[in-house]
Coordinates of C-alpha atoms in Angstrom, one line a residue:
Chain L
M1 CA -22.4 26.7 -24.4
E2 CA -22.7 27.3 -20.5
G3 CA -19.3 27.0 -18.9
L4 CA -18.6 24.7 -16.0
D5 CA -18.9 26.0 -12.4
S6 CA -15.3 26.2 -10.7
T7 CA -16.6 25.7 -7.2
Q8 CA -18.5 22.6 -8.4
L9 CA -15.2 21.3 -10.3
R10 CA -13.1 22.0 -7.1
T11 CA -15.7 20.2 -5.1
L12 CA -15.4 17.1 -7.3
A13 CA -11.7 17.3 -7.2
A14 CA -12.3 17.3 -3.1
V15 CA -14.5 14.2 -3.1
A16 CA -12.0 12.4 -5.2
A17 CA -9.0 13.1 -3.2
E18 CA -10.6 12.7 0.2
G19 CA -12.6 9.7 -0.9
S20 CA -15.7 10.6 0.8
F21 CA -18.4 13.6 0.7
E22 CA -17.6 14.2 4.3
G23 CA -13.8 14.3 3.7
A24 CA -14.5 16.8 1.1
A25 CA -16.7 19.0 3.4
R26 CA -13.8 19.1 6.0
L27 CA -11.2 19.9 3.5
L28 CA -13.4 22.7 1.9
H29 CA -14.9 23.9 5.2
V30 CA -18.4 23.6 4.1
T31 CA -21.2 21.5 5.2
Q32 CA -21.5 18.0 3.6
S33 CA -25.1 19.0 2.1
A34 CA -23.3 21.6 0.3
V35 CA -20.8 19.3 -1.1
S36 CA -23.8 17.0 -2.0
Q37 CA -25.7 19.7 -3.8
R38 CA -22.7 21.1 -5.6
I39 CA -22.0 17.4 -7.1
K40 CA -25.5 17.0 -8.0
S41 CA -25.7 20.5 -9.9
L42 CA -22.5 19.5 -11.8
E43 CA -24.0 16.1 -12.7
E44 CA -27.0 17.8 -13.9
T45 CA -25.2 20.4 -16.1
V46 CA -23.0 17.6 -17.6
G47 CA -25.8 15.3 -17.9
Q48 CA -24.0 12.4 -16.4
V49 CA -23.1 10.5 -13.0
L50 CA -19.6 11.8 -11.9
V51 CA -19.3 10.3 -8.7
R52 CA -20.3 6.6 -7.8
R53 CA -21.4 7.1 -3.9
S54 CA -19.5 4.0 -2.7
R55 CA -17.1 3.9 0.1
P56 CA -14.8 5.3 -0.8
C57 CA -16.3 7.4 -3.4
R58 CA -15.0 6.8 -7.1
V59 CA -15.0 9.2 -10.1
T60 CA -16.9 7.3 -12.8
A61 CA -15.6 7.2 -16.4
A62 CA -17.7 10.3 -17.6
G63 CA -16.3 12.3 -14.4
R64 CA -12.5 11.6 -15.3
P65 CA -12.0 14.1 -17.7
L66 CA -13.9 16.9 -15.4
L67 CA -11.6 15.7 -12.5
R68 CA -8.5 16.2 -14.6
L69 CA -9.8 19.6 -15.7
A70 CA -10.6 20.6 -11.8
G71 CA -7.1 19.8 -10.7
Q72 CA -5.6 21.6 -13.5
L73 CA -7.9 24.5 -12.9
V74 CA -7.2 24.7 -9.2
L75 CA -3.3 24.8 -10.0
L76 CA -3.5 27.4 -12.7
E77 CA -5.8 29.8 -10.6
R78 CA -3.3 29.4 -7.7
E79 CA -0.4 30.3 -9.9
A80 CA -2.3 33.4 -11.5
L81 CA -3.3 34.6 -8.1
A82 CA 0.5 34.3 -6.9
D83 CA 1.7 36.0 -9.9
A84 CA -0.7 38.8 -9.4
R85 CA 0.5 39.0 -6.0
S86 CA -3.2 38.6 -4.7
P87 CA -3.6 38.0 -1.0
L88 CA -5.7 35.0 -2.4
G89 CA -2.5 33.4 -3.6
G90 CA 0.6 32.5 -2.2
A91 CA 1.6 30.2 1.0
R92 CA -1.9 30.5 2.5
T93 CA -3.4 28.0 -0.1
R94 CA -0.8 25.4 -0.5
A95 CA -0.8 23.8 -3.8
R96 CA -1.9 19.9 -3.5
V97 CA 0.6 18.0 -5.7
P98 CA -1.2 14.5 -6.4
V99 CA 1.7 12.1 -7.6
V100 CA 1.7 8.4 -7.9
V101 CA 4.9 6.5 -7.6
N102 CA 6.1 2.9 -7.6
A103 CA 7.1 1.5 -4.1
D104 CA 10.6 0.8 -4.9
S105 CA 11.4 4.6 -6.3
L106 CA 9.3 5.8 -3.3
A107 CA 11.6 3.9 -0.7
T108 CA 14.6 5.0 -2.5
W109 CA 15.2 8.3 -4.5
F110 CA 11.8 10.2 -4.8
V111 CA 11.6 12.0 -1.6
G112 CA 15.1 13.3 -2.3
A113 CA 13.4 14.7 -5.3
L114 CA 10.8 16.5 -3.5
A115 CA 13.1 17.8 -1.0
R116 CA 14.6 19.8 -4.0
L117 CA 11.9 21.8 -4.5
P118 CA 11.9 25.5 -2.8
G119 CA 10.0 25.8 0.1
E120 CA 8.4 29.0 -1.2
L121 CA 6.2 27.0 -3.7
A122 CA 4.2 26.0 -0.5
L123 CA 3.3 22.6 -1.8
S124 CA 1.3 19.9 -0.2
F125 CA 2.5 16.3 -1.7
D126 CA 0.0 13.6 -2.0
I127 CA 1.3 10.8 -2.9
R128 CA -0.2 7.5 -3.9
Q129 CA 1.8 4.2 -4.3
D130 CA 1.3 1.7 -6.8
D131 CA 3.3 -0.9 -9.0
Q132 CA 5.0 0.9 -12.0
D133 CA 2.8 -1.0 -14.4
H134 CA -0.1 0.4 -13.0
T135 CA 0.7 3.9 -12.1
A136 CA -0.4 5.2 -15.4
E137 CA -4.1 4.4 -14.6
L138 CA -4.5 7.0 -12.1
L139 CA -3.0 9.5 -14.3
R140 CA -5.4 8.1 -16.9
D141 CA -8.4 8.7 -14.5
G142 CA -7.4 12.2 -13.4
S143 CA -6.4 11.4 -9.9
V144 CA -3.1 12.7 -10.1
M145 CA -1.0 15.3 -12.0
A146 CA 2.1 13.0 -12.7
A147 CA 3.3 9.6 -12.4
V148 CA 6.6 7.2 -12.2
T149 CA 5.6 4.7 -14.3
A150 CA 6.7 1.7 -16.7
Q151 CA 4.3 3.1 -19.3
R152 CA 6.6 4.6 -22.2
E153 CA 3.3 5.6 -24.3
A154 CA 2.2 9.1 -23.4
V155 CA -1.3 8.7 -21.6
Q156 CA -3.8 11.2 -23.3
G157 CA -3.1 14.7 -22.5
C158 CA 0.4 13.9 -20.7
R159 CA 4.2 14.5 -21.6
V160 CA 6.4 11.6 -21.1
R161 CA 10.3 11.5 -20.7
R162 CA 12.6 8.5 -19.5
L163 CA 13.8 8.8 -16.2
G164 CA 16.5 5.9 -16.4
A165 CA 16.3 2.0 -15.1
M166 CA 15.9 0.8 -11.9
R167 CA 18.3 -2.4 -11.6
Y168 CA 17.1 -5.2 -9.6
R169 CA 19.4 -8.2 -8.4
A170 CA 18.0 -11.4 -7.2
L171 CA 18.9 -12.0 -3.4
A172 CA 18.7 -15.0 -1.0
T173 CA 20.4 -16.1 2.0
P174 CA 23.5 -18.4 1.7
A175 CA 21.8 -20.9 3.5
L176 CA 18.6 -20.7 1.1
V177 CA 21.2 -21.1 -2.0
D178 CA 22.8 -24.1 -0.3
H179 CA 19.5 -25.8 0.4
W180 CA 17.6 -25.1 -3.1
F181 CA 20.4 -24.2 -5.6
P182 CA 23.2 -26.8 -4.7
D183 CA 24.0 -27.2 -8.4
G184 CA 23.6 -23.6 -9.4
L185 CA 20.6 -21.6 -10.6
T186 CA 18.5 -24.8 -12.3
A187 CA 15.1 -24.8 -13.6
S188 CA 14.0 -27.5 -11.3
G189 CA 15.5 -25.7 -8.4
L190 CA 13.5 -22.6 -9.2
A191 CA 10.4 -24.1 -9.5
E192 CA 10.5 -25.4 -6.1
A193 CA 12.3 -22.9 -4.1
P194 CA 10.1 -20.2 -2.2
V195 CA 10.1 -16.8 -3.9
V196 CA 9.1 -13.3 -2.1
V197 CA 6.8 -11.2 -4.6
F198 CA 5.7 -7.7 -3.5
D199 CA 1.9 -8.0 -4.4
R200 CA -0.1 -9.7 -7.4
K201 CA 0.6 -6.8 -9.6
D202 CA 4.5 -7.5 -9.2
R203 CA 5.7 -9.3 -12.2
V204 CA 9.4 -8.9 -11.8
Q205 CA 10.2 -12.1 -9.9
H206 CA 8.2 -13.8 -12.8
R207 CA 10.1 -12.0 -15.5
F208 CA 13.6 -13.0 -13.9
L209 CA 12.0 -17.0 -13.7
R210 CA 11.2 -16.7 -17.2
A211 CA 14.6 -15.3 -18.4
V212 CA 16.5 -18.0 -16.5
A213 CA 14.3 -20.9 -17.2
G214 CA 13.3 -20.2 -20.5
R215 CA 9.3 -20.7 -19.8
D216 CA 6.9 -19.7 -17.0
L217 CA 7.3 -21.4 -13.8
D218 CA 5.0 -21.6 -10.6
P219 CA 6.9 -21.8 -7.6
P220 CA 5.3 -21.2 -4.2
V221 CA 5.2 -17.4 -3.3
H222 CA 5.1 -15.3 -0.2
Y223 CA 3.3 -11.8 -0.9
V224 CA 5.0 -9.0 1.3
P225 CA 3.8 -5.8 0.1
S226 CA 6.2 -3.5 2.0
V227 CA 9.6 -2.5 1.0
P228 CA 11.3 -3.1 4.3
A229 CA 9.4 -6.3 5.1
F230 CA 10.2 -7.5 1.5
G231 CA 13.9 -7.0 2.3
E232 CA 13.7 -8.4 5.8
A233 CA 11.9 -11.6 4.5
I234 CA 14.8 -12.4 2.0
R235 CA 17.2 -11.9 5.0
R236 CA 15.3 -14.1 7.3
G237 CA 15.3 -16.9 4.5
L238 CA 11.5 -17.0 3.5
G239 CA 12.5 -16.9 -0.1
W240 CA 14.7 -15.3 -2.6
G241 CA 13.5 -12.2 -4.2
L242 CA 14.5 -9.1 -6.6
V243 CA 15.6 -6.3 -4.5
P244 CA 16.7 -2.7 -6.2
E245 CA 20.7 -2.7 -6.4
Q246 CA 20.7 0.7 -4.0
L247 CA 18.6 -1.6 -1.3
A248 CA 20.7 -4.8 -1.9
R249 CA 24.4 -3.2 -1.5
A250 CA 24.4 -3.6 2.4
D251 CA 23.1 -7.0 2.6
L252 CA 25.4 -8.3 0.0
A253 CA 28.5 -6.4 1.6
C254 CA 27.7 -7.7 5.0
G255 CA 27.3 -11.1 3.7
A256 CA 23.8 -11.5 5.0
C257 CA 22.4 -12.1 1.3
V258 CA 24.3 -13.3 -1.8
D259 CA 23.4 -12.5 -5.5
L260 CA 21.8 -15.6 -7.1
D261 CA 23.2 -14.8 -10.6
P262 CA 25.6 -11.3 -10.5
E263 CA 25.6 -11.7 -14.3
R264 CA 21.8 -11.9 -14.6
T265 CA 19.8 -8.5 -13.6
V266 CA 16.4 -7.0 -14.4
D267 CA 16.3 -3.6 -15.6
V268 CA 12.9 -1.8 -15.3
P269 CA 12.7 1.4 -17.2
L270 CA 11.0 4.1 -15.7
Y271 CA 9.2 7.3 -17.0
W272 CA 7.9 10.4 -15.8
Q273 CA 4.5 11.3 -17.3
H274 CA 3.0 14.4 -16.4
W275 CA 0.0 16.9 -17.3
R276 CA 0.6 18.9 -20.6
L277 CA 0.3 22.1 -18.7
D278 CA 2.1 25.4 -18.6
S279 CA 2.6 25.2 -14.8
A280 CA 5.4 26.5 -12.6
V281 CA 4.6 23.8 -10.0
L282 CA 4.6 21.1 -12.6
G283 CA 8.0 22.5 -14.0
A284 CA 9.9 22.6 -11.1
L285 CA 8.6 19.1 -9.8
T286 CA 9.6 17.8 -13.1
D287 CA 13.0 19.3 -13.1
A288 CA 13.8 18.1 -9.4
V289 CA 12.3 14.5 -10.7
H290 CA 14.8 14.5 -13.3
A291 CA 17.8 15.5 -11.4
A292 CA 17.3 12.9 -8.6
A293 CA 16.5 10.2 -11.0
A294 CA 19.6 10.8 -13.0
E295 CA 21.8 10.1 -10.0
A296 CA 19.7 7.3 -8.5
L297 CA 18.8 5.3 -12.1
R298 CA 20.9 3.9 -14.5
Chain W
M1 CA -30.3 -30.0 3.3
E2 CA -27.7 -30.5 0.5
G3 CA -24.1 -29.5 1.5
L4 CA -22.1 -27.3 -0.4
D5 CA -19.4 -28.2 -2.8
S6 CA -16.0 -28.0 -1.7
T7 CA -14.4 -27.6 -5.0
Q8 CA -16.9 -24.8 -5.6
L9 CA -15.9 -23.1 -2.3
R10 CA -11.9 -23.6 -3.0
T11 CA -12.8 -21.7 -6.1
L12 CA -14.4 -19.0 -4.6
A13 CA -11.2 -18.4 -2.1
A14 CA -9.1 -18.5 -5.2
V15 CA -10.9 -15.8 -7.1
A16 CA -10.9 -13.6 -4.0
A17 CA -7.4 -14.0 -3.1
E18 CA -6.3 -13.4 -6.8
G19 CA -8.9 -10.8 -7.7
S20 CA -9.9 -12.4 -10.8
F21 CA -11.3 -15.1 -12.6
E22 CA -8.4 -15.4 -14.6
G23 CA -5.9 -15.4 -11.7
A24 CA -7.8 -18.1 -9.8
A25 CA -7.7 -20.4 -13.1
R26 CA -4.0 -19.9 -13.0
L27 CA -3.6 -20.6 -9.4
L28 CA -6.1 -23.8 -9.5
H29 CA -4.4 -25.0 -12.9
V30 CA -8.0 -25.2 -14.6
T31 CA -9.6 -23.2 -17.4
Q32 CA -11.3 -19.7 -16.9
S33 CA -14.7 -21.2 -18.0
A34 CA -14.5 -23.8 -15.2
V35 CA -13.9 -21.1 -12.7
S36 CA -16.8 -19.1 -13.9
Q37 CA -19.0 -22.3 -14.1
R38 CA -18.0 -23.2 -10.5
I39 CA -18.7 -19.6 -9.1
K40 CA -22.1 -19.8 -11.1
S41 CA -23.4 -23.1 -9.8
L42 CA -22.4 -21.9 -6.0
E43 CA -24.2 -19.1 -6.7
E44 CA -27.4 -21.1 -7.8
T45 CA -27.0 -23.5 -4.9
V46 CA -26.8 -20.4 -2.1
G47 CA -29.2 -18.4 -4.2
Q48 CA -27.1 -15.3 -4.0
V49 CA -24.8 -13.2 -5.8
L50 CA -21.4 -14.3 -4.1
V51 CA -18.7 -12.3 -6.4
R52 CA -19.0 -9.0 -7.9
R53 CA -17.5 -9.3 -11.4
S54 CA -15.5 -5.9 -11.3
R55 CA -11.9 -5.4 -11.6
P56 CA -10.7 -6.8 -9.0
C57 CA -13.4 -8.9 -8.4
R58 CA -15.1 -8.6 -4.7
V59 CA -16.7 -11.0 -2.8
T60 CA -20.3 -9.7 -2.0
A61 CA -21.8 -9.4 1.7
A62 CA -23.9 -12.6 0.9
G63 CA -20.2 -14.2 -0.2
R64 CA -18.2 -13.4 3.0
P65 CA -19.4 -15.9 5.3
L66 CA -18.9 -18.6 2.5
L67 CA -15.3 -17.1 1.9
R68 CA -14.4 -17.7 5.6
L69 CA -15.8 -21.0 5.4
A70 CA -13.7 -22.0 2.2
G71 CA -10.5 -20.7 3.9
Q72 CA -11.3 -22.7 7.1
L73 CA -12.0 -25.7 5.0
V74 CA -8.9 -25.7 2.7
L75 CA -6.7 -25.4 6.1
L76 CA -8.5 -28.0 8.0
E77 CA -8.4 -30.4 4.9
R78 CA -4.8 -29.9 4.4
E79 CA -3.8 -30.6 8.1
A80 CA -6.4 -33.7 8.4
L81 CA -4.4 -34.9 5.3
A82 CA -1.0 -34.2 6.8
D83 CA -1.7 -36.0 9.9
A84 CA -3.1 -39.0 7.9
R85 CA 0.1 -39.0 6.1
S86 CA -1.3 -38.8 2.8
P87 CA 0.9 -37.9 -0.2
L88 CA -2.1 -35.2 -1.1
G89 CA -0.9 -33.6 2.3
G90 CA 2.4 -32.2 3.3
A91 CA 4.7 -30.0 1.8
R92 CA 3.5 -30.4 -1.8
T93 CA 0.3 -28.5 -1.2
R94 CA 1.6 -25.4 0.8
A95 CA -1.1 -24.1 3.1
R96 CA -1.7 -20.2 2.2
V97 CA -1.5 -17.9 5.3
P98 CA -3.7 -14.7 4.5
V99 CA -3.0 -12.2 7.1
V100 CA -3.5 -8.7 7.4
V101 CA -1.1 -6.3 9.4
N102 CA -0.6 -2.5 9.7
A103 CA 2.2 -0.8 7.7
D104 CA 4.8 -0.1 11.1
S105 CA 4.2 -3.6 12.2
L106 CA 5.0 -5.0 8.9
A107 CA 8.2 -2.8 8.6
T108 CA 9.7 -3.6 11.9
W109 CA 8.7 -6.8 13.9
F110 CA 6.1 -8.8 11.9
V111 CA 8.6 -10.9 9.5
G112 CA 10.6 -11.9 12.5
A113 CA 7.5 -13.4 13.9
L114 CA 7.0 -15.5 10.6
A115 CA 10.8 -16.5 10.4
R116 CA 10.3 -18.3 13.9
L117 CA 7.8 -20.7 12.4
P118 CA 9.4 -24.1 11.4
G119 CA 9.9 -24.6 7.5
E120 CA 8.3 -28.0 7.6
L121 CA 4.9 -26.3 8.1
A122 CA 5.5 -25.3 4.5
L123 CA 3.5 -22.1 4.5
S124 CA 3.0 -19.4 1.7
F125 CA 2.2 -16.1 3.3
D126 CA -0.1 -14.0 1.7
I127 CA 0.2 -10.5 3.4
R128 CA -2.1 -7.5 3.0
Q129 CA -1.2 -3.9 4.5
D130 CA -3.8 -1.7 5.9
D131 CA -4.2 0.9 8.7
Q132 CA -4.5 -0.7 12.1
D133 CA -8.0 0.9 12.4
H134 CA -9.0 -0.9 9.3
T135 CA -7.3 -4.4 9.4
A136 CA -10.3 -5.8 11.2
E137 CA -12.3 -5.1 7.9
L138 CA -10.6 -7.9 6.0
L139 CA -10.9 -10.3 8.7
R140 CA -14.8 -9.6 9.0
D141 CA -15.1 -10.1 5.3
G142 CA -13.3 -13.5 5.5
S143 CA -10.1 -12.4 3.3
V144 CA -7.8 -13.2 6.0
M145 CA -7.6 -15.7 8.7
A146 CA -5.8 -13.2 11.2
A147 CA -4.9 -9.4 11.8
V148 CA -2.8 -7.4 13.6
T149 CA -5.5 -4.6 14.8
A150 CA -6.2 -1.8 16.9
Q151 CA -9.8 -3.1 17.3
R152 CA -10.1 -5.0 20.7
E153 CA -13.4 -6.3 20.4
A154 CA -13.2 -9.7 18.6
V155 CA -14.7 -10.1 15.3
Q156 CA -17.3 -12.6 14.9
G157 CA -15.8 -16.1 15.0
C158 CA -12.5 -14.8 16.1
R159 CA -10.4 -14.7 19.1
V160 CA -8.3 -11.8 20.3
R161 CA -5.6 -11.2 22.7
R162 CA -3.5 -8.1 23.3
L163 CA 0.1 -7.8 21.7
G164 CA 1.1 -4.9 23.3
A165 CA 1.7 -1.1 22.3
M166 CA 3.6 0.4 19.5
R167 CA 4.9 3.9 21.0
Y168 CA 5.3 6.7 18.6
R169 CA 7.6 9.7 19.0
A170 CA 6.9 13.1 17.3
L171 CA 10.1 13.6 15.1
A172 CA 11.1 16.6 13.0
T173 CA 14.5 17.9 11.9
P174 CA 16.1 20.7 14.0
A175 CA 15.7 23.2 11.5
L176 CA 11.9 22.4 11.1
V177 CA 11.7 23.2 15.0
D178 CA 13.7 26.4 14.6
H179 CA 11.4 27.6 12.1
W180 CA 8.1 26.8 13.4
F181 CA 8.3 26.1 17.1
P182 CA 11.0 28.8 18.2
D183 CA 8.9 29.0 21.2
G184 CA 8.0 25.3 21.8
L185 CA 5.3 23.4 20.9
T186 CA 2.6 25.9 20.6
A187 CA -1.0 25.4 19.2
S188 CA -0.3 28.0 16.7
G189 CA 2.9 26.5 15.6
L190 CA 1.0 23.1 15.0
A191 CA -1.6 24.8 13.2
E192 CA 0.7 26.0 10.7
A193 CA 3.9 23.5 10.5
P194 CA 3.4 20.8 7.7
V195 CA 2.9 17.3 8.9
V196 CA 3.8 14.1 7.4
V197 CA 0.5 11.7 7.5
F198 CA 1.1 8.1 5.9
D199 CA -2.5 8.1 4.2
R200 CA -6.0 9.1 4.7
K201 CA -6.5 6.5 7.2
D202 CA -3.7 7.4 9.1
R203 CA -5.1 9.3 12.7
V204 CA -2.0 9.3 14.9
Q205 CA -0.8 12.8 13.9
H206 CA -4.2 14.2 14.6
R207 CA -4.5 12.6 18.0
F208 CA -1.2 13.8 18.8
L209 CA -2.2 17.5 17.7
R210 CA -5.5 17.3 19.7
A211 CA -3.6 16.1 22.7
V212 CA -1.2 18.7 22.7
A213 CA -3.5 21.7 21.3
G214 CA -6.7 20.4 23.2
R215 CA -8.7 20.8 20.1
D216 CA -8.6 19.7 16.5
L217 CA -6.1 21.5 14.0
D218 CA -5.9 21.4 10.3
P219 CA -2.0 21.9 9.4
P220 CA -0.9 21.6 5.7
V221 CA -0.3 17.7 5.4
H222 CA 2.1 15.6 3.3
Y223 CA 0.6 12.0 2.5
V224 CA 3.6 9.7 2.0
P225 CA 2.1 6.2 2.3
S226 CA 5.4 4.2 2.6
V227 CA 7.4 3.5 5.9
P228 CA 10.8 4.3 4.4
A229 CA 9.6 7.2 2.4
F230 CA 7.8 8.6 5.7
G231 CA 11.0 8.3 7.5
E232 CA 12.8 10.2 4.7
A233 CA 10.4 12.7 4.3
I234 CA 10.7 13.8 7.8
R235 CA 14.7 13.6 7.8
R236 CA 14.4 15.8 4.8
G237 CA 12.5 18.6 6.5
L238 CA 9.4 18.2 4.4
G239 CA 7.2 18.1 7.9
W240 CA 7.1 16.6 11.4
G241 CA 5.3 13.0 12.1
L242 CA 4.9 10.3 14.4
V243 CA 7.6 7.6 13.8
P244 CA 7.5 4.0 15.8
E245 CA 10.4 4.4 18.5
Q246 CA 11.9 1.4 17.1
L247 CA 12.5 3.3 13.8
A248 CA 13.1 6.8 15.6
R249 CA 16.2 5.6 17.5
A250 CA 18.8 6.2 14.5
D251 CA 17.9 9.2 13.6
L252 CA 17.5 10.7 17.2
A253 CA 21.1 9.0 18.0
C254 CA 22.8 10.9 15.0
G255 CA 21.3 14.0 15.5
A256 CA 19.3 14.1 11.9
C257 CA 15.8 14.5 13.9
V258 CA 14.8 15.8 17.5
D259 CA 11.8 14.6 19.3
L260 CA 9.1 17.6 19.4
D261 CA 8.5 16.5 23.1
P262 CA 9.9 13.4 24.7
E263 CA 7.7 13.5 27.5
R264 CA 4.7 13.1 25.2
T265 CA 4.4 10.1 23.2
V266 CA 1.6 8.1 21.5
D267 CA 0.9 4.7 22.4
V268 CA -1.3 2.5 19.8
P269 CA -2.2 -1.0 21.6
L270 CA -2.2 -3.6 19.1
Y271 CA -4.2 -6.9 19.2
W272 CA -4.0 -10.3 17.3
Q273 CA -7.4 -11.5 16.1
H274 CA -7.8 -14.9 14.4
W275 CA -10.2 -17.2 13.4
R276 CA -11.7 -19.6 16.3
L277 CA -10.4 -22.7 14.9
D278 CA -8.4 -25.7 15.9
S279 CA -5.6 -25.5 13.5
A280 CA -2.0 -26.4 13.8
V281 CA -1.0 -23.4 11.5
L282 CA -2.8 -20.9 13.2
G283 CA -1.6 -22.2 16.4
A284 CA 1.9 -22.1 15.6
L285 CA 1.5 -18.7 13.8
T286 CA -0.3 -17.2 16.9
D287 CA 2.4 -18.3 19.3
A288 CA 5.2 -17.0 16.9
V289 CA 3.3 -13.5 16.5
H290 CA 3.1 -13.4 20.6
A291 CA 6.8 -14.1 21.1
A292 CA 7.7 -11.5 18.6
A293 CA 5.5 -8.9 19.5
A294 CA 6.2 -9.3 23.3
E295 CA 10.1 -8.4 22.3
A296 CA 9.1 -5.4 20.1
L297 CA 6.0 -3.9 21.8
R298 CA 5.3 -2.5 25.1

């Protein structure tokens, strides 16, 4: 069997990362037509369409294994060159580290993990944000090398280890509680009181509703897909919502918010999944993520 | 000409909002096959495919004018019913308010605008977040009724008014400045020093680079698509980056960060664009947004 061309694979990775042939050309310092030619050649070799030419470009199902291979190849090549003390390796070519992280981890403990990595590794972090129930998808399609995810089953070709649980508390203003829950956290109050939800992938509030009421409820919803805006919407009394305990502390301490039910918390177990690959970068990142999570999560 | 069926239009709006036939069925309390049938009938009436059956579902170019019409119809109908004091109107059917806002506005002043609206309006905010250079796209495709955007030319069918400018300051840790800019903000330092960028749509850092160096530079980049994580990445010394002055103040005051060039700021003018529609909800929202922006922006 003829092997695959590594320049073409690298080009596929650049198109996927930048979302366009134009962006890939800029990144690789070549013309757009060179990018186009390389992708076409790779598609001819494999006998499959690898990139859907949409805006942004998307790697097809057939392209996913090749995208992952390309990312692994770039990482291993760079590390081999660095070990060989080649002038091609080292700090001049930063290793791109594409990872996907859920919004609440990103807003609280995850950057602290990155800051633990030694500067000599010369990394370039490429973070995506997605719901913890969906982060594994980007790992599956080869776009990222690691994920903070709620999925405990290992994605094919990946290793998985538990990070701990993020604990959420149901917060609201005292005025909202007086208005909607004068007799405590009743099912009828929960069915009517407006709730703040991050986005349509966020099911944490609905899990809490189900746990309290014993059935699915359909209260009015405000979608607020920004961690600081989500907290602000609760503080301003637009609705109640579930907030990571790390972020809840200040609002509870100053009395801006109260805990709807201090006895009832929602714990979301999080896992670190990453490519099964003997890489110094991935090893150092994994150690840093576990150390930071051990301090921040339960 | 035969008119369009308002139930079918409402169903189109629900599919677009929820991203799936299943989600629309849940929202409208009908079966999924009813949703499917209504969309099919509407497509037959119009003679165009209106929804691409992908995950998530997307409204086609042909569907966009109908999606906007559907949103306007729902809003006007609800207000007419409320004016007629019909039991069908009022608080039992909350008006969905789909808007798109840039991340930094959402993380700073925008929620304060929503909190100014009287509770009697019984609104359900459906906020999307996107880069200010791209928010107008969702307005154009009919997904939202209003946008905080950098685009000053009115989108077709919309009114536009200036909100003010968001001022950004270039922040970094003192250690990063010592390491990369020992002789001040030189082009050679800026070409090498790592920079924190929100995502691939974010061009603010590159505008600053161009303004200082007089040409495009291509430094190493960390992508950090979360407002709190972006600030944290700068405080932890991963790179320098442009921060809204409202968020920069605390880090400058405590000495965690310094201003790379206090004389050089980047001002991003923001505009409020909304459907050209005589609606009480849209009018109240517009007034609230202008009032909050007048306090927060320049």
